Amino acid sequence: MKHILTHKGLSSGYSVRGKISNKPDGGVRIIQLKDFNDDYTSIGQDCFQLEASKIKPKYYLDNGDVLFIAKGANNYALVYEKKDRIPTIASSALFVIKIDKNIANPKFVSWYINQHEVQNYFKTNEAGTYVTNINRKTIEEIPIQLPSLSIQDKIANVAQLHVIEKQLTIKINDLNDKLITSQLFNQL
């Protein structure tokens, strides 16, 4: 993995002293573990904001940064996609992986990290007993297979379509359950 990182490479998210409190209109959004939705495939809309004057711009996320959950049992990755002009940072429970886009597609890298083989690699290299974590060295040494960029793009696109399909299937099943329940109650 180390060979596909930019010069800013790999860093942990911003460490907030004490409890993270929401400051509406604070100026800087912070992504925490609680903000991950849909089996860690998206970030919710209810992220807290912090006071902007306390945060250095070096912590601001760039479009295409890979966010990696370093703490706990679910060590997944997803690509940060900027949705508005509010600067956004990652909490200290996350690593920010900056990929050299001339070598690798961040969406491919994120998909690759989430695969069973890499997840097993994390399980054999995690630290801690009660709350496990993955350290910087373990991330840098992820064994990664890189096909050509065009193949990476295709894999990333199909993987994204698969995520959308799974989300739609869940919605369809929920609506179908409601429809059948409603029809059965109408028979009473």
GROMACS .gro file of C-alpha atoms in nm:
model
  188
    1MET     CA    1   0.000   0.000   0.000
    2LYS     CA    2   0.281   0.238   0.084
    3HIS     CA    3   0.382   0.274  -0.281
    4ILE     CA    4   0.042   0.414  -0.388
    5LEU     CA    5   0.021   0.692  -0.127
    6THR     CA    6   0.079   1.061  -0.205
    7HIS     CA    7   0.346   1.259  -0.021
    8LYS     CA    8   0.085   1.343   0.248
    9GLY     CA    9   0.015   0.969   0.254
   10LEU     CA   10  -0.144   0.835   0.566
   11SER     CA   11  -0.253   1.028   0.873
   12SER     CA   12  -0.487   0.982   1.164
   13GLY     CA   13  -0.793   1.201   1.190
   14TYR     CA   14  -0.824   1.507   1.411
   15SER     CA   15  -0.809   1.441   1.784
   16VAL     CA   16  -1.069   1.641   1.976
   17ARG     CA   17  -0.999   1.691   2.344
   18GLY     CA   18  -1.296   1.573   2.546
   19LYS     CA   19  -1.641   1.496   2.415
   20ILE     CA   20  -1.730   1.607   2.063
   21SER     CA   21  -2.014   1.858   2.091
   22ASN     CA   22  -2.212   1.982   1.795
   23LYS     CA   23  -2.169   2.353   1.719
   24PRO     CA   24  -2.429   2.421   1.448
   25ASP     CA   25  -2.278   2.664   1.198
   26GLY     CA   26  -1.937   2.596   1.355
   27GLY     CA   27  -1.781   2.598   1.011
   28VAL     CA   28  -1.608   2.258   1.002
   29ARG     CA   29  -1.788   1.923   0.974
   30ILE     CA   30  -1.641   1.621   1.153
   31ILE     CA   31  -1.700   1.263   1.041
   32GLN     CA   32  -1.723   1.018   1.331
   33LEU     CA   33  -1.790   0.644   1.345
   34LYS     CA   34  -2.157   0.716   1.424
   35ASP     CA   35  -2.191   0.887   1.085
   36PHE     CA   36  -2.129   0.573   0.878
   37ASN     CA   37  -2.449   0.428   0.724
   38ASP     CA   38  -2.557   0.135   0.508
   39ASP     CA   39  -2.301  -0.119   0.626
   40TYR     CA   40  -2.021   0.138   0.614
   41THR     CA   41  -2.087   0.234   0.251
   42SER     CA   42  -2.198   0.595   0.302
   43ILE     CA   43  -2.174   0.890   0.538
   44GLY     CA   44  -2.493   1.028   0.692
   45GLN     CA   45  -2.619   1.384   0.673
   46ASP     CA   46  -2.614   1.449   1.048
   47CYS     CA   47  -2.241   1.504   1.104
   48PHE     CA   48  -2.153   1.739   1.388
   49GLN     CA   49  -1.976   2.067   1.328
   50LEU     CA   50  -1.686   2.211   1.525
   51GLU     CA   51  -1.558   2.564   1.569
   52ALA     CA   52  -1.353   2.635   1.256
   53SER     CA   53  -1.101   2.864   1.426
   54LYS     CA   54  -0.964   2.568   1.627
   55ILE     CA   55  -0.891   2.345   1.326
   56LYS     CA   56  -0.591   2.379   1.096
   57PRO     CA   57  -0.663   2.339   0.722
   58LYS     CA   58  -0.410   2.052   0.703
   59TYR     CA   59  -0.684   1.834   0.855
   60TYR     CA   60  -0.939   1.917   0.583
   61LEU     CA   61  -1.040   1.622   0.369
   62ASP     CA   62  -0.992   1.628  -0.006
   63ASN     CA   63  -1.229   1.473  -0.254
   64GLY     CA   64  -1.116   1.114  -0.306
   65ASP     CA   65  -0.951   1.064   0.034
   66VAL     CA   66  -1.007   0.713   0.166
   67LEU     CA   67  -1.144   0.704   0.522
   68PHE     CA   68  -1.042   0.391   0.709
   69ILE     CA   69  -1.201   0.283   1.038
   70ALA     CA   70  -0.901   0.201   1.255
   71LYS     CA   71  -1.076   0.126   1.583
   72GLY     CA   72  -1.317  -0.153   1.670
   73ALA     CA   73  -1.421  -0.472   1.495
   74ASN     CA   74  -1.530  -0.320   1.163
   75ASN     CA   75  -1.221  -0.202   0.979
   76TYR     CA   76  -1.379  -0.082   0.658
   77ALA     CA   77  -1.290   0.194   0.417
   78LEU     CA   78  -1.490   0.433   0.204
   79VAL     CA   79  -1.408   0.723  -0.024
   80TYR     CA   80  -1.488   1.075   0.094
   81GLU     CA   81  -1.685   1.271  -0.164
   82LYS     CA   82  -1.731   1.641  -0.107
   83LYS     CA   83  -2.099   1.744  -0.120
   84ASP     CA   84  -2.079   2.114  -0.038
   85ARG     CA   85  -1.836   2.391   0.057
   86ILE     CA   86  -1.821   2.313   0.428
   87PRO     CA   87  -1.467   2.197   0.515
   88THR     CA   88  -1.475   1.845   0.656
   89ILE     CA   89  -1.236   1.655   0.881
   90ALA     CA   90  -1.217   1.297   1.007
   91SER     CA   91  -1.221   1.206   1.376
   92SER     CA   92  -0.925   1.033   1.538
   93ALA     CA   93  -1.099   0.694   1.509
   94LEU     CA   94  -1.027   0.713   1.136
   95PHE     CA   95  -0.718   0.711   0.921
   96VAL     CA   96  -0.712   0.933   0.614
   97ILE     CA   97  -0.543   0.761   0.321
   98LYS     CA   98  -0.438   0.987   0.034
   99ILE     CA   99  -0.396   0.783  -0.284
  100ASP     CA  100  -0.180   0.884  -0.579
  101LYS     CA  101  -0.452   0.889  -0.845
  102ASN     CA  102  -0.193   0.837  -1.122
  103ILE     CA  103  -0.130   0.491  -0.979
  104ALA     CA  104  -0.456   0.383  -0.816
  105ASN     CA  105  -0.827   0.464  -0.811
  106PRO     CA  106  -0.931   0.551  -0.450
  107LYS     CA  107  -1.266   0.375  -0.500
  108PHE     CA  108  -1.086   0.060  -0.610
  109VAL     CA  109  -0.853   0.082  -0.308
  110SER     CA  110  -1.150   0.127  -0.076
  111TRP     CA  111  -1.328  -0.171  -0.232
  112TYR     CA  112  -1.009  -0.380  -0.208
  113ILE     CA  113  -0.960  -0.296   0.162
  114ASN     CA  114  -1.317  -0.412   0.232
  115GLN     CA  115  -1.263  -0.755   0.078
  116HIS     CA  116  -1.246  -1.070   0.289
  117GLU     CA  117  -0.875  -1.134   0.229
  118VAL     CA  118  -0.769  -0.789   0.350
  119GLN     CA  119  -1.014  -0.803   0.641
  120ASN     CA  120  -0.847  -1.130   0.746
  121TYR     CA  121  -0.508  -0.954   0.720
  122PHE     CA  122  -0.638  -0.694   0.967
  123LYS     CA  123  -0.763  -0.962   1.207
  124THR     CA  124  -0.418  -1.119   1.219
  125ASN     CA  125  -0.248  -0.780   1.269
  126GLU     CA  126  -0.483  -0.597   1.506
  127ALA     CA  127  -0.373  -0.467   1.845
  128GLY     CA  128  -0.564  -0.437   2.170
  129THR     CA  129  -0.791  -0.675   2.351
  130TYR     CA  130  -1.116  -0.500   2.444
  131VAL     CA  131  -1.127  -0.237   2.170
  132THR     CA  132  -0.902  -0.350   1.888
  133ASN     CA  133  -0.729  -0.114   1.650
  134ILE     CA  134  -0.523  -0.120   1.334
  135ASN     CA  135  -0.200   0.076   1.341
  136ARG     CA  136  -0.033   0.286   1.073
  137LYS     CA  137   0.231   0.025   0.985
  138THR     CA  138  -0.035  -0.242   0.926
  139ILE     CA  139  -0.216  -0.011   0.684
  140GLU     CA  140   0.103   0.084   0.501
  141GLU     CA  141   0.186  -0.284   0.454
  142ILE     CA  142  -0.152  -0.395   0.317
  143PRO     CA  143  -0.065  -0.634   0.035
  144ILE     CA  144  -0.249  -0.487  -0.262
  145GLN     CA  145  -0.282  -0.615  -0.617
  146LEU     CA  146  -0.313  -0.334  -0.870
  147PRO     CA  147  -0.443  -0.407  -1.217
  148SER     CA  148  -0.430  -0.129  -1.477
  149LEU     CA  149  -0.617   0.194  -1.395
  150SER     CA  150  -0.883   0.112  -1.653
  151ILE     CA  151  -0.950  -0.225  -1.486
  152GLN     CA  152  -0.951  -0.055  -1.144
  153ASP     CA  153  -1.210   0.194  -1.275
  154LYS     CA  154  -1.429  -0.088  -1.403
  155ILE     CA  155  -1.407  -0.281  -1.076
  156ALA     CA  156  -1.485   0.034  -0.875
  157ASN     CA  157  -1.787   0.111  -1.093
  158VAL     CA  158  -1.930  -0.240  -1.069
  159ALA     CA  159  -1.869  -0.244  -0.693
  160GLN     CA  160  -2.056   0.087  -0.655
  161LEU     CA  161  -2.346  -0.041  -0.865
  162HIS     CA  162  -2.356  -0.353  -0.648
  163VAL     CA  163  -2.384  -0.137  -0.332
  164ILE     CA  164  -2.670   0.059  -0.491
  165GLU     CA  165  -2.840  -0.267  -0.592
  166LYS     CA  166  -2.817  -0.400  -0.234
  167GLN     CA  167  -2.963  -0.077  -0.094
  168LEU     CA  168  -3.248  -0.083  -0.345
  169THR     CA  169  -3.319  -0.450  -0.269
  170ILE     CA  170  -3.353  -0.367   0.101
  171LYS     CA  171  -3.593  -0.081   0.022
  172ILE     CA  172  -3.798  -0.302  -0.212
  173ASN     CA  173  -3.823  -0.576   0.052
  174ASP     CA  174  -3.931  -0.323   0.317
  175LEU     CA  175  -4.198  -0.179   0.088
  176ASN     CA  176  -4.316  -0.528  -0.004
  177ASP     CA  177  -4.349  -0.620   0.366
  178LYS     CA  178  -4.554  -0.305   0.430
  179LEU     CA  179  -4.776  -0.375   0.129
  180ILE     CA  180  -4.846  -0.736   0.228
  181THR     CA  181  -4.910  -0.641   0.592
  182SER     CA  182  -5.146  -0.365   0.482
  183GLN     CA  183  -5.335  -0.599   0.249
  184LEU     CA  184  -5.367  -0.863   0.520
  185PHE     CA  185  -5.502  -0.609   0.768
  186ASN     CA  186  -5.756  -0.494   0.509
  187GLN     CA  187  -5.896  -0.848   0.509
  188LEU     CA  188  -5.990  -0.825   0.878
   0.00000   0.00000   0.00000
